[in-house]
GROMACS .gro file of C-alpha atoms in nm:
model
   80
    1UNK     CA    1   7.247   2.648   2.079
    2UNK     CA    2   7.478   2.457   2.337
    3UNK     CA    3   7.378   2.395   2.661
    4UNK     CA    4   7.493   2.236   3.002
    5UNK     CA    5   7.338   2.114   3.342
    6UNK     CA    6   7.541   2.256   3.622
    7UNK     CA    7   7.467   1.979   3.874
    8UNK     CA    8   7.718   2.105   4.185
    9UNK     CA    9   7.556   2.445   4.244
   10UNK     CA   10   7.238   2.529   4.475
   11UNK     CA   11   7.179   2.897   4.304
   12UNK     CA   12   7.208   2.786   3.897
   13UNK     CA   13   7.036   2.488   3.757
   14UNK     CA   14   7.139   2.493   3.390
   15UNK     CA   15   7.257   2.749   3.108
   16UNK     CA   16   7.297   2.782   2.730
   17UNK     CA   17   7.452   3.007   2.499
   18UNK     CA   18   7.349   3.102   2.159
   19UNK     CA   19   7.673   3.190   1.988
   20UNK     CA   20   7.520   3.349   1.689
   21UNK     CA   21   7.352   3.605   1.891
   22UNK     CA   22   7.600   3.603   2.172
   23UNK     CA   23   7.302   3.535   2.450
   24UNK     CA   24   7.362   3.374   2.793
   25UNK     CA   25   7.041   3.196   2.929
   26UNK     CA   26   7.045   3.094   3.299
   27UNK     CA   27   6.828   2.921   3.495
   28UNK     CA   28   6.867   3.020   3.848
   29UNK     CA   29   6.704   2.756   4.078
   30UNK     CA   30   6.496   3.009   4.297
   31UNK     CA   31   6.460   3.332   4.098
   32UNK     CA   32   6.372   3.190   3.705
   33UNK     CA   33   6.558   3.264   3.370
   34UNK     CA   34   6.771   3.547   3.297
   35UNK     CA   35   6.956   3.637   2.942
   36UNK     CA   36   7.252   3.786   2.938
   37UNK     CA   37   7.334   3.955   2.600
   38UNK     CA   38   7.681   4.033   2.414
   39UNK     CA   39   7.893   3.759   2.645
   40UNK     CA   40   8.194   3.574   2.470
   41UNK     CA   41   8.139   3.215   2.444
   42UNK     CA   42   8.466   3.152   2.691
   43UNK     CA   43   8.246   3.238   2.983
   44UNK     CA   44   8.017   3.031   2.894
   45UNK     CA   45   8.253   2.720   2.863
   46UNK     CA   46   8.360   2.836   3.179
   47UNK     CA   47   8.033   2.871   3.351
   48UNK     CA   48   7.990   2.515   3.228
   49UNK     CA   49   8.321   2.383   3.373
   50UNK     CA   50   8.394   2.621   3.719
   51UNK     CA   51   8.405   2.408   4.007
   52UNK     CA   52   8.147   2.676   4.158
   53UNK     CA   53   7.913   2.800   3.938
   54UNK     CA   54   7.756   3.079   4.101
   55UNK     CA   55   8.087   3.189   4.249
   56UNK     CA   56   8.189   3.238   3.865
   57UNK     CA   57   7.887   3.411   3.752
   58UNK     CA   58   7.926   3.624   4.049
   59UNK     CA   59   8.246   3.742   3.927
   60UNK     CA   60   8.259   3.732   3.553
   61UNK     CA   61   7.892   3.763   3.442
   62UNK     CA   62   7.653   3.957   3.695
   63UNK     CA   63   7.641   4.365   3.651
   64UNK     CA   64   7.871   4.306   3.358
   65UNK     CA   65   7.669   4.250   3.112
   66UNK     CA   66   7.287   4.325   2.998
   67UNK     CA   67   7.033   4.120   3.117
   68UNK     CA   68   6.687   4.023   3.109
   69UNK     CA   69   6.418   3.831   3.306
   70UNK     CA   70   6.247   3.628   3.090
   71UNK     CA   71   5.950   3.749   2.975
   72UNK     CA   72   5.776   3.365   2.952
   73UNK     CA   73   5.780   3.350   3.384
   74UNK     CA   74   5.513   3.479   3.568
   75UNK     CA   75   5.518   3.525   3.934
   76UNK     CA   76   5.283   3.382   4.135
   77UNK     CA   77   5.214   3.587   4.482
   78UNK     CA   78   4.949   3.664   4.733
   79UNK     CA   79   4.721   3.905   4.643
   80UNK     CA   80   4.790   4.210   4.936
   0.00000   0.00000   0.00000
């Protein structure tokens, strides 16, 4: 498992890949940890490098691939 901080955006605050299973974790910084499944390792060596980080998972990762919350977070809310 490889991993990166991605210290110059304000939506992601990390990722990692799994290259055996070809799994994309994300850590946004306000809505938890998301996997993304079947992604080639380039975009996540690019995820790691882009000079904006959520402007390249906006266009080369999100409603391209699966994806999952992840089902360790709970939410925490008011009860109505």
């Amino acid at each position: 498992m490889r991993s990166c901080p991605i210290e110059r955006s304000s939506m992601i605050e990390g990722a990692a890949f799994d290259a055996d299973a070809a799994i994309l974790c994300i850590r946004f910084r306000d809505n938890g940890t998301y996997f993304y499944f079947d992604v080639p390792e380039h975009l996540f060596d690019g995820l790691c490098k882009a000079a904006s980080a959520g402007t390249f998972f906006n266009e080369r990762i999100r409603d391209r691939f699966r994806c999952e919350r992840d089902p360790e977070r709970r939410r925490f809310r008011p009860e109505a």
